[in-house]
mmCIF file of C-alpha atoms in Angstrom:
data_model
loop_
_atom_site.group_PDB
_atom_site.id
_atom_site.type_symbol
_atom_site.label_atom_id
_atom_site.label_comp_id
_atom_site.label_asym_id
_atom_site.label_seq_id
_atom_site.Cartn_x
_atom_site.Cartn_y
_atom_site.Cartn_z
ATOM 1 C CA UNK D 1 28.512 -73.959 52.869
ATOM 2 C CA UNK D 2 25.793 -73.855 50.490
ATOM 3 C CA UNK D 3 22.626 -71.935 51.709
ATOM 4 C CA UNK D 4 19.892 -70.018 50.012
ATOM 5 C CA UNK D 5 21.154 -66.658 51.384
ATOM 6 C CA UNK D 6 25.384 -66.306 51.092
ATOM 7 C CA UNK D 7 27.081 -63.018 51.619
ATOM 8 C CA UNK D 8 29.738 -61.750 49.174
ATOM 9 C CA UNK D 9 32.291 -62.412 51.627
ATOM 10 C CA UNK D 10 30.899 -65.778 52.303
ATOM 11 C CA UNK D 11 31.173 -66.361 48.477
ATOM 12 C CA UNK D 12 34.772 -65.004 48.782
ATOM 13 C CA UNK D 13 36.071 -66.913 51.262
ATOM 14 C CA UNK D 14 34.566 -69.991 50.075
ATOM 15 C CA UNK D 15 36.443 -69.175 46.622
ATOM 16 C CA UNK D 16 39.538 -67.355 47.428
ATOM 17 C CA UNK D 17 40.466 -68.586 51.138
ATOM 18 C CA UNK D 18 42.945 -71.415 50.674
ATOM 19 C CA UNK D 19 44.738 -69.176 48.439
ATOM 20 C CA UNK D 20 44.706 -66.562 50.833
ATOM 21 C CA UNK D 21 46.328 -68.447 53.434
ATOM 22 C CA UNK D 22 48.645 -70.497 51.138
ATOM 23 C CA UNK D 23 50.325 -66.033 50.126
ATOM 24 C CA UNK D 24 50.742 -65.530 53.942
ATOM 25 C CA UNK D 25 52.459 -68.982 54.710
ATOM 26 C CA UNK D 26 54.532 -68.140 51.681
ATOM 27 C CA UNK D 27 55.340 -64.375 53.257
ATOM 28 C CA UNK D 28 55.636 -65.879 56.415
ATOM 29 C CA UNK D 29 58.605 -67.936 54.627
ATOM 30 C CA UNK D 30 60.198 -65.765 52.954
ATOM 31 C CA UNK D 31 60.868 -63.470 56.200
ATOM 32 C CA UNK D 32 61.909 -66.601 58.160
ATOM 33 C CA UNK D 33 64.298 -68.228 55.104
ATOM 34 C CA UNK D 34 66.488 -69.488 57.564
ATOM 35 C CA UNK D 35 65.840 -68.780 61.125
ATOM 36 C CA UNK D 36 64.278 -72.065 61.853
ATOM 37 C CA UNK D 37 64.413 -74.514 59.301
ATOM 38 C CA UNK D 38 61.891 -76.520 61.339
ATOM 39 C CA UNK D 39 59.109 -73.356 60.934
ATOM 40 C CA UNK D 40 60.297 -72.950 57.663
ATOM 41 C CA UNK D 41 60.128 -76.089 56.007
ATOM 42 C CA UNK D 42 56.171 -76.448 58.223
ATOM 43 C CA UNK D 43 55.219 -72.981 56.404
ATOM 44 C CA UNK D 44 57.024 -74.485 53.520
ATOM 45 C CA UNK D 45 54.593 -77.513 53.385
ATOM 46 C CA UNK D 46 51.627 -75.306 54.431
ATOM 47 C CA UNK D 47 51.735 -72.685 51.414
ATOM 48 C CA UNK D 48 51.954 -76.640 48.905
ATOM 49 C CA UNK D 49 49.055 -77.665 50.572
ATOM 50 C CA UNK D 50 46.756 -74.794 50.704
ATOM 51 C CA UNK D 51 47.984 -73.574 46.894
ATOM 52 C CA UNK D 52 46.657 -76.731 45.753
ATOM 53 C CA UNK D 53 43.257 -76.713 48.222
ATOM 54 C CA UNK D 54 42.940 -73.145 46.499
ATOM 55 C CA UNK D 55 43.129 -74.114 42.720
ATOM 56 C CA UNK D 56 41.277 -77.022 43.295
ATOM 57 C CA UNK D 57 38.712 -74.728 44.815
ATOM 58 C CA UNK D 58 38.837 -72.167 42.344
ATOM 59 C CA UNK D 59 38.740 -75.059 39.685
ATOM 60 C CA UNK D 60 35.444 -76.595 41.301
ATOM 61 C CA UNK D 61 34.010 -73.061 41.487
ATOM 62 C CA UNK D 62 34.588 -72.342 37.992
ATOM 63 C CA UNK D 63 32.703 -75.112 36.361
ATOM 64 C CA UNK D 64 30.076 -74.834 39.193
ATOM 65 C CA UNK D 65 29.330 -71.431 37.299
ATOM 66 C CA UNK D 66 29.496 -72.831 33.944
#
């Protein structure tokens, strides 16, 4: 989203939101270990794929600023 006028929470989410969602799959996890190995090992796969979205973000956003 790139506009002349962003909010600070725009800017946030924008940085920080992949890696916000990747620490509650990961919570979500941890309180299911072994309830349902199908929801676990989908949250499982979920808090891979949005850790990496998230550094990849925070990566691009870094040398954006630089």
């Amino acid at each position: 989203m790139k506009c002349a006028y962003m909010s600070k929470i725009d800017k946030w989410r924008e940085k920080y939101g992949a890696i916000a969602i990747a620490f509650s799959c990961l919570i979500s996890v941890i309180t299911s270990w072994g309830d349902n190995w199908i929801l676990t090992s989908v949250l499982l796969l979920g808090v891979l794929v949005c850790g990496m979205i998230g550094f990849f973000d925070i990566k691009r956003s870094m040398k954006e600023e630089h």
